[in-house]
């Protein structure tokens, strides 16, 4: 997505030794910014890379006197935000938990495991009125995919040894891991290990700032067997490898920055800033609706309003090309949650329907983006339902009337239907019958999905044994 507007990008760069050289940026000058969370680690170095505005911050200060647990991560990120930065490109030294991730390689982070425990994890902790609300921030994807792809492309062009994906384990520090810990992190699926990614990546997400991180592999931590003790991680080996690799990182940053400036960031930034707010508001409405579930008029207004928010949000997300995998995921979670509340209220066995919905959702998520491939050899009813992305008579009956409409209509009937007579009685029952038919169709598909995936799981188990 190439930029076509006059949006001027300013990139925040967070790094360590080597990137804090005043000559790293053109036309550089220092500024001091204070924040409501205190002072950042150091002065901000403002300048340009290939005519792109950048602001550089040394994470541990220029003299490297601030340990990872004592870095004021909130002040650092808020200072960069106040300096006008919209996106964050960071570097971090890390150890390897995988034989293929060799010292000197670069790792483009795509996920993390947080093992820190002494750090302030959120701006929204209730300590400042500017961040007064509760914020349940989505962390998938944790790192911005547009930025990651640019870094990956440039690594390929420059023939740099790198890895397209890396799950970073962030430990508290300042000590390195024990051998048992290192092996445990391997079993958890970690590829690399450091002391600074968390909570930095989380705080960036809370500020709506797309964030990408380049991991500089400096050592093999201490998990390897049958090697000399000198090959395990220590400060000297880390600094030696980091110094030898630094020129690759600086050259990479010089190439990546102008590429990032070619992206149209405005819709991406809009999506980031709204990511929490829309779903947060829906969650609040669901909670309030539950509180007033014995007050039909209030409940129906709140419940139907949150459903309409979901519809309009999805519609405009598609129109504006602001669709995110997590956005779709959280929408389904909120839908299942709200329907589950209704089902339990309107029918003593309603929890069974809710369990089926959650199981079906769980199995589709297990297959990731390939979940629809499960339906290649599906029965006619299943294929027909999914035809044209549910936009067909069967799909509308099953999804709109059955899945979404039936619990709402049952609630309406229980509260208002008993007094209906004449034509209204038959109208209410006719709509109820239509919704029931839709739910039966939906139930057939859900059960097929569940049993089909159970069959796949059992087949995988038999092959593994």
CSV table of C-alpha atoms in Angstrom, one decimal, residues 57 361 404 454 462 465:
chain,number,residue,atom,x,y,z
A,57,UNK,CA,16.1,7.1,21.8
A,361,UNK,CA,-15.3,-21.4,16.9
A,404,UNK,CA,-28.2,-14.1,15.8
A,454,UNK,CA,-12.4,-34.4,16.0
A,462,UNK,CA,-2.9,-42.1,15.3
A,465,UNK,CA,1.9,-43.0,17.5
